[in-house]
Amino acid sequence: MFQDNVKQIKERLDIVEVVSSYLKLEKTGINMRACCPFHHENKPSFFVSPARQSFKCFGCNKSGDIFTFVQEIEGLEFPEALRILAKKAGIDLQQYKANPELQTKKQRLYEILEIACLFFEKQLEQTKVGNLALEYLKQRGLTDLTVKKFRLGFSPLPKENNWRALSDFLVSRGYQREEVVEAGLAIVSEKTKIPYDRFRARLMFPVFDLNSQVVGFGGRVFEHSTLPNREEIAKYINIQNTPLYDKSRILYGLNFAKMAIRQKDFVILTEGYTDVIMSHQHGFENTIAVSGTALTPYHLQIIKRYTNNILTAFDMDKAGGMATKRSIELAQQAGFEVKVITMQQEKDPADILKENPKEWQKEIDTAKDIMDFYFLGAFNKFDISEAKGKKEIAGILLPEIKKLPSKIAQSHFLQKLTYLLKVSEEAVMEEFKKIIPQKGESSFSANQIVVPETKPIKPAVKSRKQMLEEKALALSIIAPERLEYIDEDDLLFITQPTRSIFQACKDVCEKTPIKSKEEFNAFLDELSKKNPDFKGLIDECVFKAELLEEDDPEFEFQTCLYELRNLNKKTILAQLAKEIALSEQQGDEKKLEELSQKFQLLTRPNVSKKENS
Ligand SMILES: [Zn+2]
């Protein structure tokens, strides 16, 4: 039954489609490739084969099918990967709910959050206060369709001191109060020790993971005259980190935005849920938001799967301005091209979009390079007709210029500053030299943007001989007739398990001539099923074979064989030299003569292999 499901899912989903939802694939011959998401690299060595429905990284050696891929990239156990892919494939796994293997703790948390989401949606639609909240959303410009797409909801009002509407509902559905707490939806009361609902009388914004599963919530206070005085309540609250929700890794809206980000090759980063929602409603679907935190290296690592270009639409003048600035610097140091949408009207993106979406397009088109943005800000803030103003401006801009990695860029902006301040270049340079690059801030690097939990992966080290052998095997897999060129002497020197695979291939070809490549591939599949030890190597060689097909395989094969035989010859010669030395020592004249002849024969130029055997 389990296997049936796996088979069904594999039939319905294409690996290219699955992998593409996480990273940018480019076509290369019959395969697709990308920079590996599992280890840091600049040149792509991660390949996806549509024909074999598998992936393989030649850098870190990770390989497998759609299930392995989703497990690895999402950091999940198999049952969870199965759930995600089943959902994607539209296959119902309900019948296996009783299976204890699938009833992992995490899965119950997913269920709780999904039920809570439905509960909040229903409250928004069907209760009186909920309808008022819905009305408010519409006033802000959201359409019914948008409310449904983002699954907005409403958390009920506390009734007669009952702060447990949601908790009680979930308990009635068979979940423990502790689980509701663990899902982030309830807080344990200090006094009574009984958990109560975290969200009460709030507009609810579910937060989704990349596969549109609810993993958390944000709640916005809903101000209405019928509600008790809510002035002292935080405008937005988010759930705390849970096993499913980690705010340093969650990007709001990414599940809806990922394809658009890849297509447009830039992402618009905002600060608010409604900014994201309104952007999507108006076709700016490459918009996402961080929720309740500044941008982290984890966020950047995730964004990097889709694009290298970030447009920020942050409010730079708010109290959070410094945090925002650090976020931008972090992104720059991670190798992103960062531009800033300035929003001179001092409005939220959501407000601009509600009034005039074209205005927002204009803001995007005129987004400023980060340095230009700093210049604009500094010059707007101070009066350059006074010495004090000039000093302040230089004090803001010179450290920024110092941070630029390129000397040419530094020089460019120093000249610009000199010109705009109307002071001497010497004076600016003197001040510039005084600035010491700040430690810590400049110590971030693109290489550092890796998820720390994954241990550094050492690429497998293979000898040149092993690589040649595997290449020869790969080239024989494309055209099994090449196996005839590999003779018994060659086989003797080939490393295991490559030798056994060669031997098995040769054996089968001798018994019954292989008619087609498909037939041979079927044989290989069979072979790797029978010998699990061979599987990794066979998979790898089949992959290599597909890549090699693009060049001149015949020439490659002959070169490969030639080099292998040369290596073997060197080994034989080294062995002979040892034996010669030994027989000299022992004074065995006859043996010495025999060995010397062999040695000379082998070292004669252009001697063919057959002659000396
Ligand atoms: Zn890799």
Coordinates of C-alpha atoms and ligand atoms in Angstrom, one line a residue:
M1 CA 0.0 0.0 0.0
F2 CA 2.8 2.3 1.0
Q3 CA 4.8 1.5 -2.1
D4 CA 1.7 2.0 -4.2
N5 CA 1.5 5.6 -3.0
V6 CA 5.1 6.3 -3.7
K7 CA 4.7 4.9 -7.2
Q8 CA 1.5 6.9 -7.8
I9 CA 3.1 10.1 -6.7
K10 CA 6.2 9.4 -8.9
E11 CA 3.9 8.9 -11.8
R12 CA 2.1 12.2 -11.3
L13 CA 5.0 14.5 -10.4
D14 CA 7.9 15.4 -12.6
I15 CA 11.2 15.9 -10.7
V16 CA 12.0 19.0 -12.8
E17 CA 8.8 20.6 -11.5
V18 CA 9.4 19.6 -7.9
V19 CA 13.0 20.8 -7.9
S20 CA 12.1 24.0 -9.8
S21 CA 9.8 25.0 -7.0
Y22 CA 12.9 25.3 -4.8
L23 CA 15.7 26.5 -7.1
K24 CA 16.4 27.9 -10.5
L25 CA 17.2 25.1 -13.0
E26 CA 18.8 25.7 -16.4
K27 CA 18.8 23.4 -19.3
T28 CA 22.0 21.7 -20.4
G29 CA 21.6 19.1 -23.1
I30 CA 19.0 16.6 -22.0
N31 CA 19.5 17.5 -18.3
M32 CA 18.9 20.5 -16.1
R33 CA 21.4 21.9 -13.7
A34 CA 21.8 24.5 -10.9
C35 CA 24.1 25.5 -8.1
C36 CA 23.7 22.8 -5.5
P37 CA 21.4 23.7 -2.6
F38 CA 23.1 21.3 -0.3
H39 CA 26.7 22.7 -0.4
H40 CA 28.1 26.0 -1.3
E41 CA 29.4 26.4 -4.8
N42 CA 29.6 29.0 -7.6
K43 CA 29.7 26.7 -10.5
P44 CA 26.7 24.4 -10.9
S45 CA 27.4 20.8 -10.4
F46 CA 23.9 19.8 -9.3
F47 CA 22.1 17.9 -12.1
V48 CA 18.5 16.8 -12.6
S49 CA 17.7 14.1 -15.1
P50 CA 14.1 14.3 -16.4
A51 CA 14.7 10.9 -18.2
R52 CA 15.6 9.1 -15.0
Q53 CA 13.6 11.3 -12.6
S54 CA 16.6 11.7 -10.3
F55 CA 19.1 14.3 -9.2
K56 CA 22.8 14.1 -8.5
C57 CA 25.4 16.6 -7.2
F58 CA 28.9 15.9 -8.4
G59 CA 30.2 18.2 -5.8
C60 CA 28.8 16.7 -2.5
N61 CA 27.6 13.5 -4.0
K62 CA 24.0 13.9 -2.8
S63 CA 21.6 12.0 -5.1
G64 CA 18.2 10.5 -5.2
D65 CA 14.6 11.0 -6.4
I66 CA 11.8 13.5 -5.5
F67 CA 11.4 12.0 -2.1
T68 CA 15.0 12.3 -1.2
F69 CA 15.1 15.8 -2.6
V70 CA 12.2 17.1 -0.5
Q71 CA 13.5 15.3 2.6
E72 CA 16.9 16.9 2.2
I73 CA 15.9 20.4 1.3
E74 CA 13.0 20.7 3.8
G75 CA 14.9 18.8 6.5
L76 CA 12.1 16.3 6.9
E77 CA 11.6 12.6 7.7
F78 CA 10.2 10.4 4.9
P79 CA 6.6 10.4 6.1
E80 CA 6.5 14.2 6.0
A81 CA 8.0 14.4 2.6
L82 CA 5.4 11.8 1.5
R83 CA 2.7 14.1 2.8
I84 CA 4.0 17.1 1.0
L85 CA 4.4 15.3 -2.3
A86 CA 1.1 13.5 -2.0
K87 CA -0.6 16.9 -1.5
K88 CA 1.3 18.3 -4.6
A89 CA 0.2 15.2 -6.6
G90 CA -3.4 15.5 -5.4
I91 CA -3.3 12.1 -3.8
D92 CA -5.2 11.5 -0.6
L93 CA -3.3 9.8 2.2
Q94 CA -6.3 9.9 4.5
Q95 CA -6.5 6.1 4.6
Y96 CA -3.1 5.9 6.2
K97 CA -3.9 8.2 9.0
A98 CA -4.0 5.3 11.4
N99 CA -0.5 4.3 10.4
P100 CA 1.6 5.2 13.5
E101 CA 4.6 5.8 11.3
L102 CA 2.8 8.7 9.8
Q103 CA 1.4 10.1 13.0
T104 CA 4.5 12.0 13.9
K105 CA 4.4 14.7 16.4
K106 CA 5.0 17.3 13.7
Q107 CA 2.2 16.0 11.7
R108 CA -0.3 16.5 14.6
L109 CA 1.0 20.1 14.9
Y110 CA 0.3 20.6 11.2
E111 CA -3.2 19.3 11.7
I112 CA -3.8 21.6 14.7
L113 CA -2.7 24.6 12.7
E114 CA -4.8 23.7 9.7
I115 CA -7.9 23.2 11.8
A116 CA -7.2 26.5 13.6
C117 CA -6.9 28.2 10.2
L118 CA -10.3 26.8 9.1
F119 CA -11.8 27.8 12.5
F120 CA -10.6 31.5 12.1
E121 CA -11.8 31.6 8.5
K122 CA -15.2 30.5 9.6
Q123 CA -15.3 33.1 12.3
L124 CA -14.5 35.8 9.8
E125 CA -17.2 34.7 7.5
Q126 CA -20.0 33.7 9.8
T127 CA -19.9 35.7 13.0
K128 CA -21.1 39.3 13.5
V129 CA -17.8 40.7 14.7
G130 CA -16.0 38.6 12.1
N131 CA -18.1 40.3 9.4
L132 CA -17.1 43.7 10.8
A133 CA -13.4 42.6 10.5
L134 CA -14.1 41.4 7.0
E135 CA -15.6 44.8 6.2
Y136 CA -12.5 46.5 7.5
L137 CA -10.3 44.3 5.2
K138 CA -12.4 45.4 2.3
Q139 CA -12.1 49.0 3.2
R140 CA -8.4 48.5 3.1
G141 CA -8.8 47.4 -0.5
L142 CA -8.7 43.6 -0.2
T143 CA -11.0 41.6 -2.5
D144 CA -12.9 38.5 -1.5
L145 CA -10.6 36.4 -3.7
T146 CA -7.6 37.8 -1.9
V147 CA -9.1 37.1 1.5
K148 CA -9.7 33.5 0.4
K149 CA -6.3 33.0 -1.2
F150 CA -4.4 34.2 1.9
R151 CA -6.9 32.4 4.1
L152 CA -7.4 35.4 6.4
G153 CA -9.5 34.9 9.5
F154 CA -10.7 36.2 12.8
S155 CA -10.0 35.0 16.3
P156 CA -13.1 35.2 18.5
L157 CA -13.8 37.7 21.2
P158 CA -13.3 36.5 24.8
K159 CA -16.8 35.6 26.0
E160 CA -17.7 35.8 29.7
N161 CA -14.1 35.4 30.7
N162 CA -13.7 32.3 28.5
W163 CA -10.4 32.8 26.8
R164 CA -10.4 29.3 25.3
A165 CA -12.7 29.3 22.3
L166 CA -10.1 27.9 20.0
S167 CA -8.4 25.7 22.6
D168 CA -11.7 24.1 23.5
F169 CA -12.6 23.5 19.9
L170 CA -9.3 21.8 19.3
V171 CA -9.7 19.7 22.4
S172 CA -13.1 18.6 21.2
R173 CA -11.4 17.4 18.0
G174 CA -9.1 15.1 20.0
Y175 CA -6.0 17.2 20.6
Q176 CA -4.3 17.8 23.9
R177 CA -4.1 21.2 25.5
E178 CA -0.3 20.8 25.6
E179 CA -0.3 20.2 21.9
V180 CA -2.2 23.5 21.3
V181 CA 0.4 25.3 23.4
E182 CA 3.2 23.6 21.4
A183 CA 1.6 24.7 18.1
G184 CA 1.9 28.2 19.5
L185 CA -1.8 28.9 19.7
A186 CA -2.2 28.9 23.5
I187 CA -0.3 30.3 26.5
V188 CA -0.1 28.6 29.9
S189 CA -1.7 30.8 32.5
E190 CA 0.7 31.6 35.3
K191 CA -2.1 31.6 37.9
T192 CA -4.2 28.6 36.9
K193 CA -1.7 26.7 34.9
I194 CA -4.5 26.2 32.3
P195 CA -3.6 27.2 28.8
Y196 CA -5.7 30.0 27.2
D197 CA -5.8 31.2 23.6
R198 CA -3.0 33.4 22.4
F199 CA -5.1 35.2 19.8
R200 CA -8.3 36.9 20.9
A201 CA -10.3 39.4 18.8
R202 CA -7.7 39.7 16.2
L203 CA -7.5 39.6 12.4
M204 CA -5.6 36.4 11.7
F205 CA -2.9 36.0 9.0
P206 CA -1.9 32.4 8.6
V207 CA 1.8 32.0 7.8
F208 CA 2.6 29.3 5.3
D209 CA 5.6 27.2 4.5
L210 CA 6.9 26.8 1.0
N211 CA 4.2 24.1 0.4
S212 CA 1.4 26.3 1.6
Q213 CA 0.9 24.4 4.8
V214 CA 0.0 26.6 7.7
V215 CA 2.9 26.8 10.2
G216 CA 2.0 29.8 12.2
F217 CA -0.1 32.9 12.6
G218 CA 0.2 36.6 12.9
G219 CA -2.6 38.5 14.6
R220 CA -3.5 42.2 14.0
V221 CA -5.5 44.0 16.6
F222 CA -9.0 44.8 15.4
E223 CA -10.1 48.1 16.6
H224 CA -13.8 48.5 16.8
S225 CA -16.1 50.5 19.1
T226 CA -17.9 47.3 20.3
L227 CA -14.6 45.9 21.7
P228 CA -13.2 46.7 25.1
N229 CA -10.4 49.3 25.3
R230 CA -7.6 47.9 23.3
E231 CA -5.2 50.8 23.2
E232 CA -2.5 49.1 25.3
I233 CA -2.5 46.0 23.2
A234 CA 0.3 45.4 20.7
K235 CA -0.8 46.1 17.1
Y236 CA 0.7 42.9 15.8
I237 CA 1.5 39.7 17.6
N238 CA 3.1 36.5 16.1
I239 CA 3.3 33.1 17.6
Q240 CA 6.6 32.3 19.3
N241 CA 8.9 29.8 17.6
T242 CA 7.6 26.3 17.5
P243 CA 8.8 23.1 16.0
L244 CA 7.1 24.2 12.7
Y245 CA 7.6 28.0 12.9
D246 CA 10.9 29.7 13.1
K247 CA 10.6 33.4 12.4
S248 CA 14.3 33.7 11.4
R249 CA 13.6 31.4 8.5
I250 CA 10.0 32.1 7.5
L251 CA 9.4 34.5 4.7
Y252 CA 5.7 35.5 4.5
G253 CA 4.2 35.0 1.1
L254 CA 7.1 33.0 -0.4
N255 CA 4.8 30.0 -1.1
F256 CA 2.8 32.2 -3.5
A257 CA 5.8 34.3 -4.7
K258 CA 8.5 31.8 -5.5
M259 CA 7.7 31.3 -9.2
A260 CA 7.3 35.0 -9.8
I261 CA 10.6 35.8 -8.1
R262 CA 12.3 33.4 -10.3
Q263 CA 10.6 34.7 -13.4
K264 CA 11.2 38.3 -12.7
D265 CA 14.6 37.6 -11.2
F266 CA 14.1 40.0 -8.3
V267 CA 12.2 40.0 -5.0
I268 CA 10.4 42.9 -3.3
L269 CA 10.9 42.7 0.5
T270 CA 8.3 44.4 2.6
E271 CA 7.6 44.6 6.3
G272 CA 3.9 43.8 6.5
Y273 CA 1.4 41.1 5.8
T274 CA -0.9 43.5 4.1
D275 CA 1.9 44.9 1.9
V276 CA 2.5 41.4 0.6
I277 CA -1.2 40.7 0.2
M278 CA -2.0 43.9 -1.6
S279 CA 1.0 43.5 -3.8
H280 CA -0.1 40.0 -4.9
Q281 CA -3.6 41.3 -5.5
H282 CA -2.2 43.9 -7.9
G283 CA 0.1 41.5 -9.8
F284 CA 3.3 42.2 -8.0
E285 CA 3.6 38.6 -7.0
N286 CA 7.3 38.6 -6.4
T287 CA 6.7 40.3 -3.0
I288 CA 7.4 38.7 0.4
A289 CA 7.9 39.9 4.0
V290 CA 9.9 39.0 7.0
S291 CA 7.6 38.6 10.0
G292 CA 8.4 40.0 13.4
T293 CA 12.2 40.1 12.8
A294 CA 15.0 41.7 10.8
L295 CA 16.4 39.9 7.8
T296 CA 18.6 37.0 8.9
P297 CA 21.2 34.9 7.0
Y298 CA 18.7 32.1 6.9
H299 CA 16.2 34.3 5.0
L300 CA 19.0 35.3 2.6
Q301 CA 20.0 31.7 2.1
I302 CA 16.4 30.9 1.1
I303 CA 16.0 33.9 -1.2
K304 CA 19.3 33.0 -2.9
R305 CA 17.6 29.9 -4.3
Y306 CA 15.5 32.1 -6.4
T307 CA 17.3 35.3 -7.2
N308 CA 20.3 37.6 -6.5
N309 CA 18.3 40.8 -6.6
I310 CA 16.5 42.4 -3.7
L311 CA 14.4 45.5 -3.7
T312 CA 13.6 46.6 -0.2
A313 CA 10.4 48.5 0.6
F314 CA 11.2 49.1 4.3
D315 CA 10.3 52.2 6.2
M316 CA 13.9 53.5 6.7
D317 CA 13.0 56.3 9.1
K318 CA 11.3 54.4 11.7
A319 CA 12.8 53.2 15.0
G320 CA 13.7 50.0 13.2
G321 CA 15.8 52.0 10.7
M322 CA 19.1 50.7 12.1
A323 CA 18.0 47.1 12.0
T324 CA 16.8 47.6 8.4
K325 CA 20.2 49.1 7.5
R326 CA 21.9 46.1 9.0
S327 CA 19.6 43.8 7.0
I328 CA 20.6 45.6 3.8
E329 CA 24.3 45.3 4.6
L330 CA 23.9 41.7 5.4
A331 CA 22.3 41.1 2.0
Q332 CA 25.0 43.1 0.2
Q333 CA 27.7 41.1 2.0
A334 CA 25.9 37.9 0.9
G335 CA 26.4 39.0 -2.7
F336 CA 22.9 40.4 -3.3
E337 CA 22.3 43.4 -5.5
V338 CA 20.2 45.6 -3.3
K339 CA 18.0 48.5 -4.3
V340 CA 15.8 50.6 -2.2
I341 CA 12.3 51.7 -2.9
T342 CA 12.2 55.1 -1.2
M343 CA 8.4 55.7 -0.8
Q344 CA 8.7 59.4 -0.6
Q345 CA 5.0 59.7 0.2
E346 CA 5.6 58.2 3.6
K347 CA 2.9 55.6 3.0
D348 CA 2.9 51.8 3.3
P349 CA 3.2 49.9 0.1
A350 CA -0.4 48.6 0.8
D351 CA -1.7 52.2 0.9
I352 CA 0.0 53.2 -2.3
L353 CA -1.3 50.1 -4.0
K354 CA -4.9 50.8 -2.8
E355 CA -4.8 54.3 -4.2
N356 CA -2.9 53.8 -7.4
P357 CA -1.1 50.6 -8.4
K358 CA 0.6 52.5 -11.2
E359 CA 2.3 54.7 -8.6
W360 CA 3.7 51.6 -7.0
Q361 CA 5.1 50.4 -10.4
K362 CA 6.8 53.8 -10.7
E363 CA 8.3 53.4 -7.2
I364 CA 9.7 50.0 -8.3
D365 CA 11.1 51.3 -11.6
T366 CA 12.8 54.2 -9.8
A367 CA 14.2 52.1 -6.9
K368 CA 17.6 53.5 -6.0
D369 CA 21.0 51.9 -5.6
I370 CA 21.8 51.7 -2.0
M371 CA 24.5 54.3 -2.1
D372 CA 22.4 56.8 -4.0
F373 CA 19.8 56.2 -1.3
Y374 CA 22.2 57.0 1.5
F375 CA 23.3 60.1 -0.3
L376 CA 19.8 61.3 -0.8
G377 CA 18.9 60.7 2.8
A378 CA 22.0 62.4 4.2
F379 CA 21.6 65.5 2.0
N380 CA 18.0 65.8 2.7
K381 CA 18.6 65.7 6.4
F382 CA 21.3 68.4 6.8
D383 CA 22.0 71.9 5.6
I384 CA 25.0 71.9 3.3
S385 CA 25.4 75.7 3.4
E386 CA 26.8 75.3 6.9
A387 CA 30.1 73.7 8.0
K388 CA 28.2 71.6 10.6
G389 CA 25.9 70.2 8.0
K390 CA 28.8 69.2 5.8
K391 CA 30.5 67.5 8.6
E392 CA 27.3 65.6 9.5
I393 CA 26.8 64.4 6.0
A394 CA 30.4 63.3 5.6
G395 CA 30.1 61.5 9.0
I396 CA 27.2 59.5 7.6
L397 CA 28.5 58.8 4.1
L398 CA 32.2 58.1 4.6
P399 CA 31.7 55.0 6.7
E400 CA 29.3 53.7 4.0
I401 CA 31.8 54.3 1.3
K402 CA 34.5 52.6 3.3
K403 CA 32.4 49.5 3.4
L404 CA 32.2 49.1 -0.4
P405 CA 34.3 46.2 -1.5
S406 CA 35.5 47.8 -4.7
K407 CA 38.2 50.6 -4.7
I408 CA 36.8 52.0 -7.9
A409 CA 33.3 52.3 -6.4
Q410 CA 34.9 53.9 -3.4
S411 CA 36.7 56.4 -5.5
H412 CA 33.5 57.1 -7.5
F413 CA 31.5 58.0 -4.4
L414 CA 34.3 60.0 -2.8
Q415 CA 34.4 62.2 -5.9
K416 CA 30.6 62.6 -5.8
L417 CA 30.7 63.5 -2.1
T418 CA 33.5 66.1 -2.7
Y419 CA 31.6 67.6 -5.6
L420 CA 28.3 67.8 -3.7
L421 CA 29.8 69.2 -0.5
K422 CA 31.8 71.7 -2.5
V423 CA 35.0 71.1 -0.4
S424 CA 38.5 70.1 -1.3
E425 CA 39.3 66.5 -2.3
E426 CA 42.2 66.5 0.2
A427 CA 39.9 67.3 3.1
V428 CA 37.5 64.4 2.2
M429 CA 40.4 62.0 1.7
E430 CA 41.9 62.9 5.0
E431 CA 38.7 62.2 6.8
F432 CA 38.2 59.0 4.8
K433 CA 41.5 57.6 5.8
K434 CA 40.7 58.1 9.5
I435 CA 37.8 55.6 9.2
I436 CA 38.6 52.1 10.4
P437 CA 36.4 49.5 8.8
Q438 CA 34.1 48.2 11.5
K439 CA 34.8 44.7 12.6
G440 CA 31.9 42.2 12.8
E441 CA 29.8 44.0 10.3
S442 CA 32.3 43.4 7.4
S443 CA 33.1 39.9 8.6
F444 CA 29.9 38.5 7.0
S445 CA 30.5 36.9 3.7
A446 CA 28.5 35.0 1.2
N447 CA 30.2 31.8 2.3
Q448 CA 28.8 32.3 5.8
I449 CA 25.3 32.2 4.5
V450 CA 24.9 28.6 5.0
V451 CA 22.5 26.8 7.3
P452 CA 24.7 26.0 10.3
E453 CA 23.0 22.8 11.2
T454 CA 24.0 21.0 8.1
K455 CA 27.5 19.8 8.7
P456 CA 30.0 20.9 6.1
I457 CA 30.1 18.3 3.4
K458 CA 33.4 17.2 2.1
P459 CA 33.3 16.4 -1.6
A460 CA 34.3 12.7 -1.9
V461 CA 37.9 12.4 -2.9
K462 CA 38.5 10.0 -5.8
S463 CA 41.8 9.1 -7.4
R464 CA 42.4 10.0 -11.0
K465 CA 42.3 6.3 -11.9
Q466 CA 39.0 5.8 -10.2
M467 CA 37.6 8.8 -12.1
L468 CA 38.9 7.5 -15.4
E469 CA 37.4 4.0 -14.7
E470 CA 34.0 5.5 -13.9
K471 CA 34.1 7.6 -17.0
A472 CA 34.9 4.6 -19.1
L473 CA 32.0 2.8 -17.5
A474 CA 29.7 5.7 -18.1
L475 CA 30.8 5.8 -21.7
S476 CA 30.2 2.1 -22.1
I477 CA 26.7 2.5 -20.7
I478 CA 25.8 4.9 -23.5
A479 CA 27.1 2.4 -26.1
P480 CA 27.5 -1.1 -24.7
E481 CA 29.4 -2.2 -27.8
R482 CA 32.4 -0.3 -26.3
L483 CA 32.6 -3.0 -23.6
E484 CA 34.4 -5.1 -26.2
Y485 CA 37.4 -2.8 -26.0
I486 CA 37.8 -3.6 -22.3
D487 CA 39.8 -6.8 -22.2
E488 CA 40.8 -9.2 -19.4
D489 CA 44.0 -7.4 -18.7
D490 CA 42.2 -4.1 -18.4
L491 CA 39.7 -5.6 -16.0
L492 CA 42.4 -6.9 -13.7
F493 CA 43.5 -3.4 -12.9
I494 CA 40.1 -1.8 -12.4
T495 CA 39.2 -0.8 -8.9
Q496 CA 36.3 -2.5 -7.1
P497 CA 33.3 -2.3 -7.3
T498 CA 33.7 -0.7 -10.8
R499 CA 35.4 -3.9 -12.0
S500 CA 32.5 -6.1 -10.9
I501 CA 30.0 -3.9 -12.7
F502 CA 32.2 -4.0 -15.9
Q503 CA 32.4 -7.8 -15.6
A504 CA 28.6 -8.1 -15.1
C505 CA 28.0 -5.9 -18.1
K506 CA 30.5 -7.8 -20.3
D507 CA 29.0 -11.1 -19.3
V508 CA 25.4 -10.1 -20.2
C509 CA 26.5 -8.7 -23.5
E510 CA 28.4 -11.9 -24.4
K511 CA 25.4 -14.0 -23.5
T512 CA 22.7 -12.1 -25.4
P513 CA 23.7 -9.1 -27.5
I514 CA 22.0 -6.0 -26.1
K515 CA 19.8 -4.5 -28.7
S516 CA 18.9 -1.1 -27.3
K517 CA 20.0 1.4 -24.7
E518 CA 16.7 1.0 -22.9
E519 CA 17.3 -2.7 -22.7
F520 CA 20.7 -2.1 -21.2
N521 CA 19.4 0.5 -18.7
A522 CA 16.8 -2.1 -17.6
F523 CA 19.6 -4.5 -17.1
L524 CA 21.5 -1.9 -15.0
D525 CA 18.4 -1.2 -12.9
E526 CA 18.1 -5.0 -12.3
L527 CA 21.8 -5.2 -11.4
S528 CA 21.6 -2.4 -8.9
K529 CA 18.6 -3.9 -7.3
K530 CA 20.4 -7.2 -6.9
N531 CA 23.6 -5.6 -5.6
P532 CA 22.8 -2.6 -3.3
D533 CA 26.6 -1.9 -3.2
F534 CA 26.6 -1.1 -6.9
K535 CA 23.6 1.2 -6.8
G536 CA 25.3 4.5 -6.0
L537 CA 28.0 4.0 -8.5
I538 CA 25.6 2.8 -11.3
D539 CA 23.4 5.8 -10.7
E540 CA 26.3 8.1 -10.9
C541 CA 27.7 6.6 -14.1
V542 CA 24.3 6.7 -15.7
F543 CA 24.1 10.4 -14.9
K544 CA 27.6 11.0 -16.2
A545 CA 26.7 9.1 -19.3
E546 CA 23.9 11.5 -20.0
L547 CA 26.3 14.4 -19.6
L548 CA 29.0 12.9 -21.7
E549 CA 26.7 12.2 -24.5
E550 CA 26.8 15.9 -25.4
D551 CA 30.5 15.8 -26.3
D552 CA 32.4 13.4 -28.6
P553 CA 31.8 10.2 -26.7
E554 CA 33.8 7.9 -29.0
F555 CA 36.9 10.1 -28.7
E556 CA 36.4 10.5 -25.0
F557 CA 36.2 6.7 -24.5
Q558 CA 39.4 6.0 -26.5
T559 CA 41.3 8.7 -24.6
C560 CA 40.0 7.4 -21.4
L561 CA 41.1 3.8 -22.2
Y562 CA 44.5 5.0 -23.4
E563 CA 45.1 6.9 -20.2
L564 CA 43.9 4.0 -18.0
R565 CA 46.3 1.7 -19.8
N566 CA 49.1 4.1 -19.4
L567 CA 48.4 4.2 -15.6
N568 CA 48.3 0.5 -15.5
K569 CA 51.6 0.3 -17.4
K570 CA 53.2 2.5 -14.9
T571 CA 52.0 0.2 -12.1
I572 CA 53.4 -2.8 -13.9
L573 CA 56.7 -1.1 -14.5
A574 CA 57.1 -0.1 -10.9
Q575 CA 56.4 -3.7 -9.9
L576 CA 58.9 -5.0 -12.5
A577 CA 61.6 -2.5 -11.2
K578 CA 61.1 -3.9 -7.7
E579 CA 61.4 -7.5 -8.9
I580 CA 64.5 -6.7 -11.0
A581 CA 66.2 -5.1 -8.0
L582 CA 65.3 -8.2 -6.0
S583 CA 66.7 -10.7 -8.5
E584 CA 69.9 -8.6 -8.7
Q585 CA 70.3 -8.9 -5.0
Q586 CA 69.7 -12.7 -5.1
G587 CA 72.0 -13.1 -8.2
D588 CA 69.3 -14.8 -10.2
E589 CA 70.8 -14.2 -13.6
K590 CA 68.1 -16.0 -15.6
K591 CA 65.2 -14.2 -13.9
L592 CA 67.0 -10.9 -14.2
E593 CA 67.3 -11.4 -18.0
E594 CA 63.7 -12.3 -18.3
L595 CA 62.5 -9.4 -16.3
S596 CA 64.7 -6.9 -18.1
Q597 CA 63.4 -8.0 -21.4
K598 CA 59.8 -7.5 -20.2
F599 CA 60.8 -4.1 -18.9
Q600 CA 62.3 -3.0 -22.2
L601 CA 59.4 -4.3 -24.2
L602 CA 57.0 -2.2 -22.1
T603 CA 59.1 1.0 -22.2
R604 CA 59.6 0.8 -26.0
P605 CA 57.7 3.7 -27.6
N606 CA 54.5 3.0 -29.4
V607 CA 54.3 -0.6 -28.3
S608 CA 50.8 -1.9 -28.5
K609 CA 49.4 -3.7 -25.6
K610 CA 48.7 -6.9 -27.4
E611 CA 52.4 -7.4 -28.5
N612 CA 53.8 -7.7 -25.0
S613 CA 51.2 -10.1 -23.6
Ligands
ZN1 ZN 26.2 19.5 -3.7

